[in-house]
PDB file of C-alpha atoms and ligand atoms in Angstrom:
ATOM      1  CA  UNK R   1      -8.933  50.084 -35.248  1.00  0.00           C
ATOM      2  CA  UNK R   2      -8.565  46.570 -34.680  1.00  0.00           C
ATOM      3  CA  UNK R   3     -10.428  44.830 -31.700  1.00  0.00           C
ATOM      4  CA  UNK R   4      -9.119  41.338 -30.008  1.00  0.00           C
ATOM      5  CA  UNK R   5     -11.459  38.582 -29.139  1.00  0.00           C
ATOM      6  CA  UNK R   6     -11.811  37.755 -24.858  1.00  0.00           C
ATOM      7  CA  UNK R   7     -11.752  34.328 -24.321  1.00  0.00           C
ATOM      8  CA  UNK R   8     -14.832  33.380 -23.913  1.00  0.00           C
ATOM      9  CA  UNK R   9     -18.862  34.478 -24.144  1.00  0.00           C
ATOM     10  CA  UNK R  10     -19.794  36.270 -20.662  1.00  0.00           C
ATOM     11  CA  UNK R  11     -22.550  34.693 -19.417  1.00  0.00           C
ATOM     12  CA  UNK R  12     -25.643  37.213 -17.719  1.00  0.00           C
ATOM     13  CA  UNK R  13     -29.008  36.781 -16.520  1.00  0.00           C
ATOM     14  CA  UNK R  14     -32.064  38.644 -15.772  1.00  0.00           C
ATOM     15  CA  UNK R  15     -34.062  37.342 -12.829  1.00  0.00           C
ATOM     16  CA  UNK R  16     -37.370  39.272 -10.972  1.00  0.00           C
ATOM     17  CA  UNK R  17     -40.967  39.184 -10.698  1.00  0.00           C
ATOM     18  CA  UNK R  18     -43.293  38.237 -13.751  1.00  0.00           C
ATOM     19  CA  UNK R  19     -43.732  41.875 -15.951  1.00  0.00           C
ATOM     20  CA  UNK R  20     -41.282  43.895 -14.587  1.00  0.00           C
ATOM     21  CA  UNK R  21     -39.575  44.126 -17.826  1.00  0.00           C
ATOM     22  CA  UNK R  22     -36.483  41.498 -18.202  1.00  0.00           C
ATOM     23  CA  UNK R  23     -36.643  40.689 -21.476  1.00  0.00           C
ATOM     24  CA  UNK R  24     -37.645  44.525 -22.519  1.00  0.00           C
ATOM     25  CA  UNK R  25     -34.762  45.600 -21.007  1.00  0.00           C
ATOM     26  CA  UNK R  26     -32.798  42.643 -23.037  1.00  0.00           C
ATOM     27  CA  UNK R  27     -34.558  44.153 -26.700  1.00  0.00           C
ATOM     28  CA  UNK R  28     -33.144  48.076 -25.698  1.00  0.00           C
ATOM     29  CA  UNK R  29     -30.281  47.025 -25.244  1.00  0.00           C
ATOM     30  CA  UNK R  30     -29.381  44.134 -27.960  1.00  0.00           C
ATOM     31  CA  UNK R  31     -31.701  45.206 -30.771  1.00  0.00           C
ATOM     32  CA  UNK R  32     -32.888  48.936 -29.421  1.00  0.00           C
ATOM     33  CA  UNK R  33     -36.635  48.147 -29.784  1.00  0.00           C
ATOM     34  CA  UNK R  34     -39.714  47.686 -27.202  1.00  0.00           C
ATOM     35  CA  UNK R  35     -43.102  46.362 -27.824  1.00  0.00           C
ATOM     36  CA  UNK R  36     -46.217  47.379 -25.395  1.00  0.00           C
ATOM     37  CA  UNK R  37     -47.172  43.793 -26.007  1.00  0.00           C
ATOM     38  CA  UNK R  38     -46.492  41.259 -22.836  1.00  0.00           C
ATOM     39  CA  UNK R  39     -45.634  38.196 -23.594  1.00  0.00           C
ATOM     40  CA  UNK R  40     -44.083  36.142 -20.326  1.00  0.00           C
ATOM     41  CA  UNK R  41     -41.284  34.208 -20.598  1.00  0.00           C
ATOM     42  CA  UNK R  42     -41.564  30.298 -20.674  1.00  0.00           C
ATOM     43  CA  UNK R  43     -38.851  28.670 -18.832  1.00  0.00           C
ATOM     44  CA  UNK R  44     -35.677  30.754 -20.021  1.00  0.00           C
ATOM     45  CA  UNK R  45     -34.892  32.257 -23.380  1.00  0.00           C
ATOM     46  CA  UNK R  46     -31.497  33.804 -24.365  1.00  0.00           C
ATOM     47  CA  UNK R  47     -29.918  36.748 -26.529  1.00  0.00           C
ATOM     48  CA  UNK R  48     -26.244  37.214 -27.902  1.00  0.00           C
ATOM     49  CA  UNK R  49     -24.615  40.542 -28.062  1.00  0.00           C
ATOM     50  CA  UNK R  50     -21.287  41.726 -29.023  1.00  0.00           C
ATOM     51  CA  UNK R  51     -19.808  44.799 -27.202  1.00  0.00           C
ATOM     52  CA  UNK R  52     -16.223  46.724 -27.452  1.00  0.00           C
ATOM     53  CA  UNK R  53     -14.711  47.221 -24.106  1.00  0.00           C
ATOM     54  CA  UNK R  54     -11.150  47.773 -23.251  1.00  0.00           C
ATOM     55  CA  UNK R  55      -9.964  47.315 -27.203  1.00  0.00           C
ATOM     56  CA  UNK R  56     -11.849  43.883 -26.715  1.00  0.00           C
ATOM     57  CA  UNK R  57     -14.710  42.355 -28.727  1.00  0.00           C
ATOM     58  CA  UNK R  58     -16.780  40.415 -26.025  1.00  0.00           C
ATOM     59  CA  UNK R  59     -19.673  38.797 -26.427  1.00  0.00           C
ATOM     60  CA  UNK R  60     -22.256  38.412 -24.257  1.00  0.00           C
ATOM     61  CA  UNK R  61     -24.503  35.835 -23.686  1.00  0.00           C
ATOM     62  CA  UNK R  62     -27.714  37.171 -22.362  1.00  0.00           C
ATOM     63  CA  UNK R  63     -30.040  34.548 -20.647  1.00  0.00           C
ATOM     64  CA  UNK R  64     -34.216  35.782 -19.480  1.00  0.00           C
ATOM     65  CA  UNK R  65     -35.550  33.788 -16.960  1.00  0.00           C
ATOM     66  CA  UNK R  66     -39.385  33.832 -16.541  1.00  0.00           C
ATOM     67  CA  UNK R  67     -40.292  35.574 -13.786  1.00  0.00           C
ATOM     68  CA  UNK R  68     -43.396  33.589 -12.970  1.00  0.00           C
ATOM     69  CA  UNK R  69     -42.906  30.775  -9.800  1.00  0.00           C
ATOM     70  CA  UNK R  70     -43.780  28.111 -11.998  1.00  0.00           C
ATOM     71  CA  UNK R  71     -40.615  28.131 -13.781  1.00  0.00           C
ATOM     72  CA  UNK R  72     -38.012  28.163 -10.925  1.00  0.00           C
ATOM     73  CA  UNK R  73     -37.079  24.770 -10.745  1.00  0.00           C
ATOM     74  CA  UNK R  74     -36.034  25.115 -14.519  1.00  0.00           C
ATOM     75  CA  UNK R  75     -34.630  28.388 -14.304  1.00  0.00           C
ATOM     76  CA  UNK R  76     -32.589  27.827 -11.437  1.00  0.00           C
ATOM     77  CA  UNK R  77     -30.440  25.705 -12.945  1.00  0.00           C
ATOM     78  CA  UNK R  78     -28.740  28.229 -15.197  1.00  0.00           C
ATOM     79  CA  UNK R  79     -27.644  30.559 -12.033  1.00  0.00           C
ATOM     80  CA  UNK R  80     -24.369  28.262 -11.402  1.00  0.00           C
ATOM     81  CA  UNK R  81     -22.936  29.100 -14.793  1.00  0.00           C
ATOM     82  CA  UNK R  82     -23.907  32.920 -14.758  1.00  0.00           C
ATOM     83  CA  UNK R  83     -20.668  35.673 -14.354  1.00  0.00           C
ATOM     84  CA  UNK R  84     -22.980  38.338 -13.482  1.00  0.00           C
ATOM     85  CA  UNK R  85     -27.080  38.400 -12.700  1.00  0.00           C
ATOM     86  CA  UNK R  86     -29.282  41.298 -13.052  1.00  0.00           C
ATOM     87  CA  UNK R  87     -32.042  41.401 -10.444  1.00  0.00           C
ATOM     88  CA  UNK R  88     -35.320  43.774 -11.746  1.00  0.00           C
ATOM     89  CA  UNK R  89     -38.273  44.979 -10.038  1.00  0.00           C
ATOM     90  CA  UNK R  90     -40.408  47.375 -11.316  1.00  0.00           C
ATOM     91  CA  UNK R  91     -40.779  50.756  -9.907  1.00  0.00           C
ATOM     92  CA  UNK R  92     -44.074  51.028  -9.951  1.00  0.00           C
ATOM     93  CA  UNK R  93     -45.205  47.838  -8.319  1.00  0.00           C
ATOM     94  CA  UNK R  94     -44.348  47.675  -4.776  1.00  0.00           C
ATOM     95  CA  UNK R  95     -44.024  43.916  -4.205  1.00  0.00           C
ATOM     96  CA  UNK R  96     -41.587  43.246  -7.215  1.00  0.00           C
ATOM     97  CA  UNK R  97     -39.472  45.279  -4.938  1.00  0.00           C
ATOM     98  CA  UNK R  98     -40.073  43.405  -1.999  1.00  0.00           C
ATOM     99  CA  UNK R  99     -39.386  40.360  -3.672  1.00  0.00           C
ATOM    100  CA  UNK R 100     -35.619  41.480  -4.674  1.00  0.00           C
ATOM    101  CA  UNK R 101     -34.877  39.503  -0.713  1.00  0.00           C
ATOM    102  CA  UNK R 102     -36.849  36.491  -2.152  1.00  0.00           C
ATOM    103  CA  UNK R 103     -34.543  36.712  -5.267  1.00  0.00           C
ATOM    104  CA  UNK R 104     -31.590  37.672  -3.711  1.00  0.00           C
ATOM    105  CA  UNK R 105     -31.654  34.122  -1.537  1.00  0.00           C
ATOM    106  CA  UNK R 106     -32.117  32.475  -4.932  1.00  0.00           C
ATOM    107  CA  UNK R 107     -28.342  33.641  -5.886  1.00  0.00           C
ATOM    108  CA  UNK R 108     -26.928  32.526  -2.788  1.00  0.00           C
ATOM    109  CA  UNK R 109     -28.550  29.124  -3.184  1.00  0.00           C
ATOM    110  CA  UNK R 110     -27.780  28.399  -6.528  1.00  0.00           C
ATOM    111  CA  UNK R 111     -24.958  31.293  -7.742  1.00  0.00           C
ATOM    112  CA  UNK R 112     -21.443  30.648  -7.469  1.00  0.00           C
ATOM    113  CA  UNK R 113     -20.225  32.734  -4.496  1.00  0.00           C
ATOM    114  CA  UNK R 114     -18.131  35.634  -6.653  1.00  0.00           C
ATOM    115  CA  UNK R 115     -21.236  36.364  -8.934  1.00  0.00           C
ATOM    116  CA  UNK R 116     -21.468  39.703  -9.777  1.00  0.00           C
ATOM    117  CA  UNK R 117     -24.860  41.265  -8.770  1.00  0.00           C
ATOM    118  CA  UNK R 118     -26.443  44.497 -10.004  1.00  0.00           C
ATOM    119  CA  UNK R 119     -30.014  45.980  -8.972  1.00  0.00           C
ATOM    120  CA  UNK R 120     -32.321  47.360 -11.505  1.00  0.00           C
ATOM    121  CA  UNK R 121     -35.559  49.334 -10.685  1.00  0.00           C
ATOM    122  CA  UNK R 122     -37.510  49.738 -14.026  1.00  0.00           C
ATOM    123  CA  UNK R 123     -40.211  51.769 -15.935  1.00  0.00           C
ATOM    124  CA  UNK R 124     -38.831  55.007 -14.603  1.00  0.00           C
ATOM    125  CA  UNK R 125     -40.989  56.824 -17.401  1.00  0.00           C
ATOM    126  CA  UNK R 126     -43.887  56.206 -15.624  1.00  0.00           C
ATOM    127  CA  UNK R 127     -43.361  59.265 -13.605  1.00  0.00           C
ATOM    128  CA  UNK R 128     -47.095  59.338 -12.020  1.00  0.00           C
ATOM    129  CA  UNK R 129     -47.274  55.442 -10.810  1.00  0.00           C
ATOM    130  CA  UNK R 130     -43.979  55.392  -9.343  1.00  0.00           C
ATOM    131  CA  UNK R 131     -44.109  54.314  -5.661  1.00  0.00           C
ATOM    132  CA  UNK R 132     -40.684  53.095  -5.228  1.00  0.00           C
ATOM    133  CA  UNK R 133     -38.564  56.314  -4.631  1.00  0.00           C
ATOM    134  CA  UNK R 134     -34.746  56.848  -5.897  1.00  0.00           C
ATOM    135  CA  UNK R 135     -33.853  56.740  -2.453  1.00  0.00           C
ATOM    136  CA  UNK R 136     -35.147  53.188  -1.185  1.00  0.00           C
ATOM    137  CA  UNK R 137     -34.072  51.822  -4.566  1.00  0.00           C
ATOM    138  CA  UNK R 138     -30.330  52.978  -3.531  1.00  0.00           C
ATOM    139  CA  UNK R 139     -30.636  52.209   0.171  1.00  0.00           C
ATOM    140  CA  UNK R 140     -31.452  48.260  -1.045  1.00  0.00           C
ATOM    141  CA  UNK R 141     -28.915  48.666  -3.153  1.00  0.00           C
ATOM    142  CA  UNK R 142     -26.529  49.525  -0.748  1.00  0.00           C
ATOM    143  CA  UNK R 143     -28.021  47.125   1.588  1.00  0.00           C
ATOM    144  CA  UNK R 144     -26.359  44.379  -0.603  1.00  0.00           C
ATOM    145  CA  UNK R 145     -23.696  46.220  -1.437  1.00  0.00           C
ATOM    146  CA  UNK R 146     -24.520  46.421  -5.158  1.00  0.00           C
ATOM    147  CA  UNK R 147     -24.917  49.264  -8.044  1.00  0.00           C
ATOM    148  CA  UNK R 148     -27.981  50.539  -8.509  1.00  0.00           C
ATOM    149  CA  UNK R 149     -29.618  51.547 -11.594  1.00  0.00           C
ATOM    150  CA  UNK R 150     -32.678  53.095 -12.674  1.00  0.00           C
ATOM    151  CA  UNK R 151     -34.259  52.104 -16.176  1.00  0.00           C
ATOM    152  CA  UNK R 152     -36.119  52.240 -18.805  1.00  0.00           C
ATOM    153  CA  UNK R 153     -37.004  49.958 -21.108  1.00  0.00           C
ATOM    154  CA  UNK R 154     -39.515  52.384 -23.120  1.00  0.00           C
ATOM    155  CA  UNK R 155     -37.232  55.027 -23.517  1.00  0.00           C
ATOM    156  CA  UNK R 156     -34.731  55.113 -26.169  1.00  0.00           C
ATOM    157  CA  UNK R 157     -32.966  57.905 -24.218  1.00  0.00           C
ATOM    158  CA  UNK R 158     -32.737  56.085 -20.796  1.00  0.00           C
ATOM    159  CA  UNK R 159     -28.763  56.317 -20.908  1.00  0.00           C
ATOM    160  CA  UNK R 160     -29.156  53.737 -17.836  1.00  0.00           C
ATOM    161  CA  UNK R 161     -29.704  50.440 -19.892  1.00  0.00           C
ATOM    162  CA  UNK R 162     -26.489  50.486 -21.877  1.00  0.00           C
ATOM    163  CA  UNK R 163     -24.535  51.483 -18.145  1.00  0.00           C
ATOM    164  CA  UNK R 164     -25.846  48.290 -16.922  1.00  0.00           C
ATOM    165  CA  UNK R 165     -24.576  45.900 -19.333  1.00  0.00           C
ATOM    166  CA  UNK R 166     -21.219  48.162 -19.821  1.00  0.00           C
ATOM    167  CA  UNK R 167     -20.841  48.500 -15.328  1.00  0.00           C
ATOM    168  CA  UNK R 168     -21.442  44.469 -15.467  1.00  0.00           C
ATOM    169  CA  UNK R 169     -18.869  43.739 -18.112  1.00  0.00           C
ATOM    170  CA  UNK R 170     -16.278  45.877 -16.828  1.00  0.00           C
ATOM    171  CA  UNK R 171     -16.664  43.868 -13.056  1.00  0.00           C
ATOM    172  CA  UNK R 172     -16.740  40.825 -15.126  1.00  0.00           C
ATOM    173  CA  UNK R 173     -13.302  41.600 -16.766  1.00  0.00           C
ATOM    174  CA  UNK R 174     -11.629  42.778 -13.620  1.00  0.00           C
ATOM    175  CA  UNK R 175     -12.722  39.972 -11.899  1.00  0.00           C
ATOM    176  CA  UNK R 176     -11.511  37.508 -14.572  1.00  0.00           C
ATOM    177  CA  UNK R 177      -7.889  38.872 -14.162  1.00  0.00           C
ATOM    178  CA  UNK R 178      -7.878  37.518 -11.006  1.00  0.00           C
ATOM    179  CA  UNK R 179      -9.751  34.389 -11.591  1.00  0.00           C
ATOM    180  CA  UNK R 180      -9.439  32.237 -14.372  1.00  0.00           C
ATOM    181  CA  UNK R 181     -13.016  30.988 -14.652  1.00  0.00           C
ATOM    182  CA  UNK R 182     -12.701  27.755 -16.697  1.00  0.00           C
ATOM    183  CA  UNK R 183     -13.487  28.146 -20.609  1.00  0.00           C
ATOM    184  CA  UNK R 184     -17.026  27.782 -22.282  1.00  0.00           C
ATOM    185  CA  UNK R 185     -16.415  24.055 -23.538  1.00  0.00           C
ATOM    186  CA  UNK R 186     -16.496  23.332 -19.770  1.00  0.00           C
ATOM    187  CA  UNK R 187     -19.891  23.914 -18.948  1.00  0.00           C
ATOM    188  CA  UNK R 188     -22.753  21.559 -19.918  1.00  0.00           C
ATOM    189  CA  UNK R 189     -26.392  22.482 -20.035  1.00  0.00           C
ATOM    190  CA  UNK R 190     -29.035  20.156 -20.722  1.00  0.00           C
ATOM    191  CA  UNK R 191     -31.490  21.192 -23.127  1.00  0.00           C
ATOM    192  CA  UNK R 192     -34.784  19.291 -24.289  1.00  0.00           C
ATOM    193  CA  UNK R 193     -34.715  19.545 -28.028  1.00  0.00           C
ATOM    194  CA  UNK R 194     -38.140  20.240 -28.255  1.00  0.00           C
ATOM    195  CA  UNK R 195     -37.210  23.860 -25.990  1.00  0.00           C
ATOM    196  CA  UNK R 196     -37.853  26.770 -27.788  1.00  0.00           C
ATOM    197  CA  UNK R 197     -33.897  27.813 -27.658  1.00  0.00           C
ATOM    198  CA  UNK R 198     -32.592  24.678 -28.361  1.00  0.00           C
ATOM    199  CA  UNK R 199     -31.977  25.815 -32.010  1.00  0.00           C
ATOM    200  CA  UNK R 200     -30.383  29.226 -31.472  1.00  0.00           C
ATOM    201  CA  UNK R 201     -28.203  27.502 -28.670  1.00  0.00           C
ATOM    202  CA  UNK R 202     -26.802  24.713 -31.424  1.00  0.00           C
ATOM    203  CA  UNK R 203     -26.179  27.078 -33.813  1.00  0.00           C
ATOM    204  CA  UNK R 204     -24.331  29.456 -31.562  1.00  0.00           C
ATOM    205  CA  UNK R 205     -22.691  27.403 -29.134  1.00  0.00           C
ATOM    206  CA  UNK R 206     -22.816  24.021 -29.738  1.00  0.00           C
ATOM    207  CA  UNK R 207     -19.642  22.695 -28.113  1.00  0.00           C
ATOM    208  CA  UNK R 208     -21.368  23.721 -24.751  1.00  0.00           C
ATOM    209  CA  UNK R 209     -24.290  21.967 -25.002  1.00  0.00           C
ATOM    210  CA  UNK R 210     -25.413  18.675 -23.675  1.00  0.00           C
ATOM    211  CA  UNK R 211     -29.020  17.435 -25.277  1.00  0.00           C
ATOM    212  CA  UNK R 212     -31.244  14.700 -24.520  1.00  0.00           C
ATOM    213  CA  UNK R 213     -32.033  13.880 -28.056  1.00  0.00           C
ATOM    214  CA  UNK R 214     -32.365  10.416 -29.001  1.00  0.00           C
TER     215      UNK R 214
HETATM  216  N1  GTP Y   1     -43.797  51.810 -19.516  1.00  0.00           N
HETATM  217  C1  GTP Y   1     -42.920  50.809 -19.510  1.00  0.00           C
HETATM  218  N2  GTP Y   1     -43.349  49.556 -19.772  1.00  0.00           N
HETATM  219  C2  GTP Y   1     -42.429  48.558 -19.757  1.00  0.00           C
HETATM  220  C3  GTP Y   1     -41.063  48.781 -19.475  1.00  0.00           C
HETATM  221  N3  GTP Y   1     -40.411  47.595 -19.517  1.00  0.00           N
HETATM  222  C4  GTP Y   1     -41.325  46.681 -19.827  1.00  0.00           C
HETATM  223  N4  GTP Y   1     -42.544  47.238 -19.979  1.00  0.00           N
HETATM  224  C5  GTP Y   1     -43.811  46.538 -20.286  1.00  0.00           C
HETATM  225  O1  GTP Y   1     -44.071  45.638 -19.205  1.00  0.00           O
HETATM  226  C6  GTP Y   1     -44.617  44.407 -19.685  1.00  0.00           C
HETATM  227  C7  GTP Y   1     -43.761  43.235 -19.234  1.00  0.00           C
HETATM  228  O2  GTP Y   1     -42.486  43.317 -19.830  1.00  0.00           O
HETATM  229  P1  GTP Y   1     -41.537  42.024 -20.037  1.00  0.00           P
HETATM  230  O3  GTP Y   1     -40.220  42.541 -20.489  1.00  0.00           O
HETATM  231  O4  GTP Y   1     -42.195  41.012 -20.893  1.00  0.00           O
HETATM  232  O5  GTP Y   1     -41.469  41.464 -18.545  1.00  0.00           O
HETATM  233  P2  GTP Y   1     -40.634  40.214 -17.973  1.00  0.00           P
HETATM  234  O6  GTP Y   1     -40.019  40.661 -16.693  1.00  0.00           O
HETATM  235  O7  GTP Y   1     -39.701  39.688 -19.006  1.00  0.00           O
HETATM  236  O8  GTP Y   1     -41.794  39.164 -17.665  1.00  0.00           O
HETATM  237  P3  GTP Y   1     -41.684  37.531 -17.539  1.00  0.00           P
HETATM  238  O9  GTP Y   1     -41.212  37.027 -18.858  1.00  0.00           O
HETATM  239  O10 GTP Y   1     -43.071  37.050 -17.207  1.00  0.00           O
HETATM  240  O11 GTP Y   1     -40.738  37.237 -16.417  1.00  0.00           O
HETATM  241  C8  GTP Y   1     -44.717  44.554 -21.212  1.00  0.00           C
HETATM  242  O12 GTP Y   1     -46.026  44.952 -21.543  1.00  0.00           O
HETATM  243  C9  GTP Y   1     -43.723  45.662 -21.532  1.00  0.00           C
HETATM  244  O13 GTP Y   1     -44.090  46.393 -22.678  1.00  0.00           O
HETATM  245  C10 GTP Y   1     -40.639  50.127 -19.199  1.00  0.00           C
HETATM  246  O14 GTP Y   1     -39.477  50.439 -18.925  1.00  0.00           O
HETATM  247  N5  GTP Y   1     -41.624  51.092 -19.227  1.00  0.00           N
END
């Protein structure tokens, strides 16, 4: 079978507290691995992944925002351009949780109004530290009127982290029949060349990019 191309790269990112596992949840799903091993993100990083939807190759451009204060002011900047954002917390630390309000404002300051929003509560195979509950995960979730799902980034059997980026993709695509969000050659991003992504970004996408290189 033969699979058309959507229009353009889907853009998602991953925002939440320092360790609650953004960019482990980014490795399941784009390259199915995990490493024990924390290293925090600096600034932002990103990921590309291909997925067949609807008899549609679409690729998805998957962008992990450190978690860690410092970095807001850089990270920030990439909510305007997202189509969807993941927010994360991690089930078994009590203030990432409370922090999804904190993070939550950040959208509606910076995200365009229509973004699509999803709520993640991660390391649900850590059965015996778990202290936020199924049940207040879903009422927040329902709070903000948004899905809720419950992950795991350890687990390669966690069905969960594959529904997220499939649930996203499909509101993406229903929401782009309806409006025509303009292509990727529109946006600009300005990138330092001495970033750590600036490579990967100019050899994926360059047409989109805007540098400050002498
Ligand atoms: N047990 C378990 N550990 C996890 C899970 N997800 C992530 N971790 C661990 O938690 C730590 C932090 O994970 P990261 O994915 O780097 O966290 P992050 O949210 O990207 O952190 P920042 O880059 O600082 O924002 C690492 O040691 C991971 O191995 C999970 O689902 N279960």
């Amino acid at each position: 079978m033969t699979h058309s191309q959507s229009n353009r790269p889907y853009k998602i990112l991953f925002i939440g507290d320092s360790a609650v596992g953004k960019t482990s949840l980014m490795f399941r799903f784009a390259d199915n691995t995990f490493t024990e091993t924390f290293t925090p993100t600096i600034g932002i990083d990103f990921k590309v992944k291909t997925i067949f939807l609807r008899d549609k190759s679409i690729k998805l451009q998957l962008w992990d925002t450190a978690g860690q204060e410092k970095f807001y002011n850089i990270t920030r900047s990439y909510y305007r351009n997202a189509d969807a954002i993941v927010l994360v917390y991690d089930r078994t630390v009590a203030s990432s949780f409370q922090n999804i309000s904190r993070w939550m404002k950040n959208i509606d300051e910076n995200a365009p109004d229509d973004v699509i929003r999803i709520l993640v509560g991660n390391k649900s195979d850590l059965h015996h530290s778990i202290v936020i509950s199924s049940q207040d995960g879903k009422k927040l979730g329902d709070r903000y009127n948004v899905d809720y799902f419950e992950t795991s980034a350890k687990s390669d059997t966690n069905p969960n982290v594959s529904k997220v980026f499939y649930t996203l993709t499909e509101k993406i695509l229903d929401q782009d029949q309806v409006t025509s969000k303009p292509l990727d050659t529109d946006v600009h991003i300005l990138i330092n060349p001495s970033d750590s992504i600036y490579d990967k970004l100019t050899s994926c996408c360059s047409s989109s990019i805007t540098t400050n290189k002498k």
